[in-house]
Amino acid sequence: MPPFRQNSSISFICQPSGEFMLQGKRITLIVSGGIAAFKSCEAARLLMKRGAEVQVVLTEHAAEFVTPLTFEALTGKPALTTEWAKNPYSVMPHIELARTSDLLLVMPATANLIAKAANGIADDLASTLIAARRSPLAFVPAMNQAMWANPALKRNVENLKLDGAAFFGPVEGLQACGDKGAGRMMEPAEVCELADALFSPKTLSGKRVIITAGPTYEAIDPVRGVTNRSSGRQGFEIARAARNAGAEVTLIAGPVSLATPVGVRRIDVVSARDMDQAVQTELDQSPCDLFIGVAAVADWRPGAVSMRKIKKDASGHSALQDLLWSENPDILARVGERPGAPVTIGFAAETAEGATLTAFAREKLIRKHAALIVANDARFALHSEENAIRIVSASEEEHFGPASKRECAEFIVAAAARELARRG
Ligand code: C5P
């Protein structure tokens, strides 16, 4: 929880902590014998970058793919392969590691180790440690698509899920054996993201959240259009933070070049009317608890789109000079007006600061039927890695940052969860 300073009866200023949830966590990375084992080296480094302490345990077969020395050099700790060799954990490393680990992360998880874990078989250090576990357990499967489709494997996975284990992936794609399909291991960066998320407070557990992000693009002709400088980063970070908080997240994105956060459902749109249509369809299809409109939606679009590129005529005049504009739907306001509307949160990206920024936000709060408005100075936020925000409700305001957009997203999601809880 970041420290906060009471500023007045209605506003306070918070400072970001900058920490990942994995900070200080002890992770035992269990590597089993698949070709994807080489990617676990990168995972070990990325987990450490997030502040985790990593102890590697390899199965005998994993050590055929990557040597214990590689992991020792990366983590600074001897990588263990057996109970029987001398090690820093007394004579019972499986018990000591089970007692002290905050997470057992099995990556790659082979069909063999999954089968052993599902059936309580404990015949080497890795499987004995899993049998003795006291911490959360997560598997990152990697195997041939036919092995992943095998019914016995599927039963084992289901049983492990019933026992409380998490599964990260696998994903679809090209496999080392040349096959294509489900069974490919999730990339290390995504695994680290999901491992981090395991430790996030589940403040939005069971909630459905819809988020709009990025700019919209309003065509004038086949080569020209009207858009804005939104990168989509803040909206994508909010989607990630909401996922970490346990929500089922749908992200409706304008044209951006950002990767979809793992576990988030993404719908790509181009224009404001596309975005509005996608939002309305989503709301019609299943109930939603929280709507966060982060997208920088164009308020106006050219009244008519030319099917051909607009050119100057002989006198130098262009139809571009005579463009007429039609108003776009206000997506946020339309969500707020729906019967049984979700809690709605809007954004106010203004070229204003201080009390004027708050006043703009309050006006928007009322006009758009929003529960909260996140106000920021667009000159600072657009296309930046950082943001400085103020969350404005009818009677209060909270200031946060400057901080990374990830930290701002966590702060916004925490405020959203409090608002949902307040409304019961
Ligand atoms: O009115 P203004 O564009 O400043 O409002 C910003 C907020 O309203 C943002 O949350 C944005 O996503 C949303 N918005 C919208 N539809 C529009 C315009 C803005 O949902 N047509």
XYZ file of C-alpha atoms and ligand atoms in Angstrom:
445
model
C 0.000 0.000 0.000
C 1.614 3.304 -1.007
C 1.918 5.898 1.756
C -0.521 8.777 1.481
C -0.679 12.237 2.864
C -3.971 13.741 3.920
C -4.162 17.029 2.045
C -7.633 18.289 2.855
C -10.926 16.673 3.727
C -11.522 15.809 0.119
C -8.161 15.181 -1.499
C -4.960 13.314 -0.794
C -1.718 12.685 -2.605
C -0.294 9.193 -3.084
C 3.193 8.141 -4.029
C 3.896 5.124 -6.235
C 5.826 2.181 -4.774
C 7.317 1.008 -8.092
C 7.508 -2.590 -6.881
C 6.375 -5.738 -8.605
C 4.374 -8.264 -6.601
C 7.256 -10.723 -7.026
C 9.582 -8.436 -5.067
C 11.174 -10.544 -2.314
C 9.239 -13.704 -3.237
C 11.097 -17.027 -3.160
C 10.400 -18.945 -6.322
C 11.497 -22.484 -6.937
C 11.746 -22.904 -10.687
C 11.308 -26.598 -11.477
C 12.648 -27.390 -14.944
C 11.613 -30.668 -16.531
C 13.028 -32.318 -19.611
C 11.693 -30.652 -22.733
C 13.436 -28.717 -25.487
C 11.718 -25.549 -24.215
C 13.976 -25.801 -21.116
C 16.354 -23.265 -22.675
C 13.642 -20.623 -22.282
C 13.582 -21.221 -18.523
C 17.012 -19.563 -18.375
C 15.433 -16.317 -19.546
C 12.510 -16.827 -17.178
C 14.912 -17.149 -14.242
C 16.486 -13.807 -15.196
C 13.147 -12.064 -15.688
C 11.801 -13.320 -12.358
C 14.933 -11.985 -10.681
C 14.509 -8.650 -12.472
C 11.101 -8.403 -10.810
C 12.792 -8.838 -7.445
C 12.245 -12.566 -6.881
C 14.810 -14.927 -5.392
C 15.077 -17.929 -7.704
C 16.167 -21.457 -6.798
C 16.289 -23.899 -9.723
C 15.538 -27.608 -9.476
C 16.067 -29.717 -12.606
C 14.876 -33.205 -13.403
C 17.499 -35.612 -14.644
C 16.210 -35.206 -18.212
C 16.119 -31.403 -17.996
C 19.830 -31.478 -17.192
C 20.361 -33.136 -20.596
C 18.966 -29.998 -22.275
C 20.417 -27.248 -20.062
C 23.187 -27.765 -17.566
C 22.761 -26.966 -13.859
C 25.833 -24.758 -14.243
C 23.934 -22.460 -16.630
C 21.244 -21.877 -14.000
C 23.815 -21.528 -11.244
C 25.587 -18.815 -13.218
C 22.276 -17.019 -13.862
C 20.804 -17.242 -10.358
C 23.950 -17.302 -8.255
C 22.700 -20.453 -6.504
C 23.586 -24.091 -7.143
C 20.830 -25.690 -9.246
C 19.702 -28.966 -7.674
C 19.008 -32.165 -9.576
C 18.899 -34.766 -6.843
C 18.252 -35.237 -3.140
C 21.436 -37.189 -2.759
C 24.219 -34.816 -3.744
C 25.565 -32.269 -1.258
C 23.379 -29.142 -1.321
C 22.788 -25.999 0.742
C 19.466 -27.333 2.082
C 20.458 -29.947 4.689
C 19.670 -33.577 3.958
C 16.058 -32.975 2.947
C 16.027 -30.274 0.257
C 12.489 -31.181 -0.840
C 11.083 -30.447 2.621
C 13.131 -27.323 3.168
C 12.297 -25.919 -0.275
C 8.613 -26.797 0.181
C 8.630 -24.924 3.484
C 10.406 -21.823 2.230
C 9.076 -21.335 -1.328
C 6.391 -18.768 -2.067
C 5.722 -20.401 -5.440
C 6.664 -23.605 -7.257
C 6.841 -22.760 -10.960
C 7.181 -25.802 -13.223
C 8.602 -24.582 -16.555
C 8.628 -26.340 -18.907
C 6.134 -28.820 -17.516
C 6.371 -32.092 -19.441
C 3.531 -34.611 -19.775
C 5.565 -36.891 -17.503
C 5.975 -34.431 -14.623
C 2.321 -33.334 -14.945
C 1.270 -37.010 -14.724
C 3.460 -37.605 -11.695
C 2.220 -34.466 -9.925
C -1.424 -35.303 -10.658
C -1.009 -38.769 -9.203
C 1.135 -37.967 -6.200
C 4.149 -39.837 -7.532
C 7.327 -38.677 -5.834
C 10.374 -40.421 -7.255
C 12.928 -37.636 -7.745
C 13.683 -34.232 -6.228
C 11.288 -32.292 -8.527
C 8.274 -34.570 -8.006
C 8.989 -35.049 -4.287
C 9.110 -31.280 -3.837
C 5.755 -30.932 -5.648
C 4.286 -33.671 -3.410
C 5.543 -31.845 -0.299
C 4.378 -28.391 -1.433
C 2.808 -25.791 0.831
C 2.849 -22.878 -1.613
C 0.940 -22.118 -4.819
C 1.932 -24.339 -7.748
C 1.916 -23.259 -11.395
C 2.641 -25.310 -14.503
C 3.866 -23.954 -17.841
C 3.255 -26.909 -20.164
C 5.354 -27.504 -23.263
C 4.793 -30.522 -25.438
C 3.856 -31.816 -28.857
C 0.269 -30.989 -29.859
C -0.744 -34.694 -29.922
C 0.611 -35.175 -26.396
C -1.271 -32.058 -25.206
C -4.470 -33.461 -26.788
C -3.997 -36.870 -25.130
C -7.013 -37.670 -22.912
C -4.858 -39.014 -20.081
C -2.901 -35.740 -20.043
C -6.160 -33.770 -20.075
C -7.438 -35.750 -17.054
C -4.196 -35.054 -15.201
C -4.423 -31.322 -15.940
C -8.046 -31.201 -14.755
C -7.149 -33.017 -11.535
C -4.278 -30.657 -10.844
C -6.580 -27.676 -11.412
C -9.028 -29.199 -8.941
C -6.116 -29.447 -6.518
C -5.607 -25.681 -6.922
C -2.710 -25.619 -9.405
C -2.517 -22.852 -12.009
C -1.734 -23.454 -15.671
C -0.043 -20.805 -17.818
C -0.695 -21.776 -21.434
C 0.191 -23.647 -23.516
C -0.313 -21.536 -26.620
C -0.822 -22.413 -30.265
C 2.060 -22.241 -32.708
C 4.960 -23.901 -34.422
C 6.600 -26.613 -32.321
C 10.224 -27.763 -32.174
C 9.205 -31.092 -33.806
C 7.730 -29.220 -36.793
C 4.071 -29.748 -35.806
C 1.692 -26.822 -35.443
C -0.957 -26.564 -32.744
C -1.581 -26.168 -29.015
C 1.281 -27.253 -26.789
C 3.852 -24.549 -27.419
C 5.226 -23.055 -24.222
C 4.168 -19.548 -23.249
C 6.965 -16.986 -23.623
C 9.049 -16.239 -20.488
C 7.927 -12.593 -20.257
C 4.267 -13.661 -20.191
C 4.986 -16.384 -17.631
C 6.604 -13.789 -15.370
C 3.610 -11.497 -15.792
C 1.232 -14.279 -14.747
C 3.486 -15.371 -11.870
C 3.457 -11.761 -10.667
C -0.327 -11.659 -11.005
C -0.701 -14.696 -8.727
C 0.344 -12.453 -5.836
C -1.909 -9.485 -6.715
C -4.871 -8.870 -4.408
C -7.931 -10.306 -6.180
C -10.049 -7.190 -5.699
C -11.976 -7.729 -8.958
C -12.410 -11.476 -8.649
C -15.501 -12.684 -10.537
C -16.079 -9.255 -12.121
C -16.452 -8.625 -15.834
C -14.650 -5.510 -17.023
C -14.786 -3.820 -20.425
C -12.060 -1.331 -21.302
C -11.695 0.880 -24.373
C -8.186 1.994 -25.306
C -6.147 3.797 -27.922
C -7.193 6.343 -30.523
C -9.930 6.030 -33.120
C -9.401 6.682 -36.824
C -12.018 8.477 -38.881
C -11.507 8.054 -42.602
C -11.734 11.052 -44.952
C -10.780 9.146 -48.079
C -8.873 5.880 -48.735
C -5.549 7.443 -47.744
C -6.410 10.147 -45.228
C -8.102 10.232 -41.888
C -8.429 11.985 -38.546
C -6.874 10.438 -35.465
C -4.933 11.506 -32.378
C -1.686 10.768 -30.557
C -3.011 8.221 -28.043
C -0.654 5.202 -27.888
C -3.123 2.992 -25.994
C -0.503 2.236 -23.321
C -2.529 3.472 -20.341
C -5.599 1.464 -21.386
C -3.556 -1.681 -22.001
C -1.914 -1.315 -18.578
C -5.355 -0.952 -16.987
C -6.445 -4.154 -18.766
C -3.365 -5.891 -17.369
C -3.974 -4.561 -13.837
C -7.661 -5.584 -13.957
C -6.631 -9.074 -15.092
C -4.143 -9.242 -12.213
C -6.957 -8.281 -9.853
C -8.878 -11.356 -11.027
C -11.312 -9.761 -13.503
C -12.449 -11.227 -16.802
C -11.276 -8.474 -19.138
C -12.427 -7.468 -22.616
C -10.247 -4.811 -24.223
C -11.724 -2.911 -27.162
C -8.801 -1.248 -28.886
C -8.470 1.351 -31.597
C -5.499 1.193 -33.999
C -2.432 0.682 -31.777
C 0.757 -1.332 -32.092
C 0.739 -3.005 -28.685
C 0.753 -6.684 -27.718
C -2.399 -7.991 -26.055
C -1.840 -8.683 -22.341
C -1.971 -12.445 -21.851
C -5.357 -13.645 -20.633
C -7.170 -10.536 -21.916
C -9.763 -10.815 -24.702
C -9.130 -8.144 -27.331
C -11.435 -6.740 -29.978
C -9.846 -4.461 -32.576
C -11.809 -1.554 -34.000
C -10.989 1.449 -36.158
C -13.581 4.229 -35.912
C -15.585 5.650 -33.002
C -18.743 4.115 -34.426
C -17.018 0.689 -34.618
C -15.942 1.101 -31.014
C -19.437 2.110 -29.913
C -20.920 -0.874 -31.751
C -18.418 -3.279 -30.163
C -19.132 -1.879 -26.671
C -22.910 -2.102 -27.108
C -22.662 -5.674 -28.459
C -20.498 -6.727 -25.525
C -22.929 -5.194 -23.036
C -25.890 -6.865 -24.772
C -24.192 -10.245 -24.728
C -23.402 -10.578 -21.031
C -23.639 -8.458 -17.913
C -20.686 -6.245 -17.096
C -19.663 -4.870 -13.687
C -17.223 -2.173 -14.702
C -16.670 -0.100 -17.842
C -13.483 1.941 -18.155
C -13.392 4.286 -21.156
C -9.725 5.077 -21.654
C -9.889 5.463 -25.435
C -9.299 8.892 -26.928
C -12.423 8.776 -29.052
C -12.822 11.269 -31.905
C -15.845 13.442 -31.162
C -16.332 14.217 -34.867
C -15.953 12.378 -38.164
C -16.111 13.618 -41.746
C -19.774 13.678 -42.778
C -19.040 11.688 -45.925
C -16.113 9.429 -46.770
C -14.824 9.838 -50.306
C -14.337 6.510 -52.084
C -11.456 8.019 -54.095
C -8.479 10.045 -52.971
C -9.505 13.693 -52.784
C -7.426 15.783 -55.191
C -7.087 19.471 -55.946
C -8.999 20.712 -58.972
C -7.482 22.842 -61.737
C -7.935 26.010 -59.688
C -6.107 24.490 -56.679
C -9.285 23.962 -54.655
C -9.724 20.730 -52.679
C -12.864 19.157 -51.227
C -10.766 18.836 -48.044
C -11.343 22.566 -47.567
C -15.106 22.044 -47.482
C -15.289 19.034 -45.138
C -18.479 18.845 -43.105
C -18.423 17.013 -39.795
C -20.872 14.625 -38.116
C -20.882 14.035 -34.379
C -19.763 10.627 -33.117
C -21.639 8.740 -30.403
C -20.405 9.451 -26.884
C -19.549 5.873 -25.947
C -19.041 6.502 -22.233
C -22.267 8.481 -21.855
C -24.217 5.830 -23.770
C -22.921 3.110 -21.402
C -23.836 5.219 -18.368
C -27.363 5.787 -19.710
C -28.148 2.077 -20.161
C -30.601 0.523 -17.711
C -28.586 -1.546 -15.211
C -25.428 0.212 -16.379
C -22.079 -1.003 -15.058
C -20.022 1.278 -12.841
C -18.426 3.590 -15.414
C -15.062 5.298 -15.260
C -14.050 7.872 -17.834
C -10.920 9.781 -18.673
C -10.397 13.475 -19.128
C -7.244 14.202 -21.077
C -7.056 17.976 -21.019
C -4.533 20.703 -21.647
C -5.183 22.052 -18.193
C -3.845 21.503 -14.698
C -4.695 22.174 -11.066
C -8.213 23.206 -10.087
C -9.190 23.792 -13.724
C -8.395 20.147 -14.548
C -10.506 18.968 -11.608
C -13.356 21.261 -12.644
C -13.292 19.859 -16.206
C -13.357 16.331 -14.741
C -16.347 17.079 -12.458
C -18.287 18.548 -15.353
C -17.569 15.374 -17.386
C -18.513 13.162 -14.434
C -22.024 14.607 -14.421
C -22.488 14.929 -18.183
C -21.358 11.324 -18.808
C -23.033 9.665 -15.784
C -19.632 8.369 -14.638
C -18.778 7.183 -11.127
C -15.206 8.393 -11.452
C -13.207 10.460 -13.915
C -9.460 10.005 -14.231
C -8.071 13.383 -15.228
C -4.658 13.973 -16.676
C -2.741 16.590 -18.588
C -2.673 15.281 -22.161
C 0.529 17.186 -22.923
C 2.323 15.009 -20.378
C 0.476 11.708 -20.837
C 0.138 11.209 -24.596
C 2.828 8.962 -26.077
C 4.672 8.970 -22.765
C 5.723 6.035 -20.562
C 4.535 8.019 -17.560
C 1.405 9.696 -16.343
C 0.241 11.900 -13.486
C -3.415 11.427 -12.660
C -6.154 12.645 -10.399
C -9.191 10.471 -9.780
C -12.220 12.661 -9.325
C -15.526 11.547 -7.830
C -18.529 13.674 -6.942
C -16.992 14.722 -3.631
C -13.350 13.632 -3.543
C -10.172 13.636 -5.537
C -7.027 11.544 -5.268
C -3.733 12.528 -6.892
C -1.164 9.980 -8.040
C 2.179 10.224 -9.786
C 4.075 11.131 -11.832
C 4.526 7.383 -12.128
C 4.762 4.693 -14.771
C 1.541 3.924 -16.606
C 1.651 0.469 -14.966
C 1.615 2.029 -11.497
C -1.121 4.476 -12.510
C -3.134 1.518 -13.825
C -2.799 -0.323 -10.511
C -3.961 2.797 -8.684
C -6.956 3.225 -11.007
C -7.953 -0.442 -10.658
C -7.700 -0.211 -6.863
C -9.967 2.879 -6.933
C -12.389 1.077 -9.264
C -12.523 -1.941 -6.929
C -13.245 0.332 -3.959
C -16.024 2.035 -5.915
C -17.549 -1.349 -6.834
C -17.335 -2.516 -3.221
C -18.894 0.752 -1.997
C -21.870 0.220 -4.314
C -22.217 -3.393 -3.120
O -15.587 14.474 -23.882
P -14.240 13.890 -23.858
O -13.819 13.304 -25.162
O -13.181 14.755 -23.289
O -14.385 12.677 -22.818
C -13.376 11.780 -22.537
C -13.933 10.520 -21.971
O -15.109 10.141 -22.674
C -12.997 9.329 -22.123
O -13.255 8.429 -21.096
C -13.385 8.775 -23.463
O -13.047 7.415 -23.576
C -14.887 9.002 -23.485
N -15.458 9.292 -24.800
C -16.319 8.403 -25.350
N -16.908 8.682 -26.548
C -16.658 9.841 -27.185
C -15.785 10.768 -26.623
C -15.186 10.462 -25.433
O -16.538 7.358 -24.755
N -17.221 10.069 -28.342
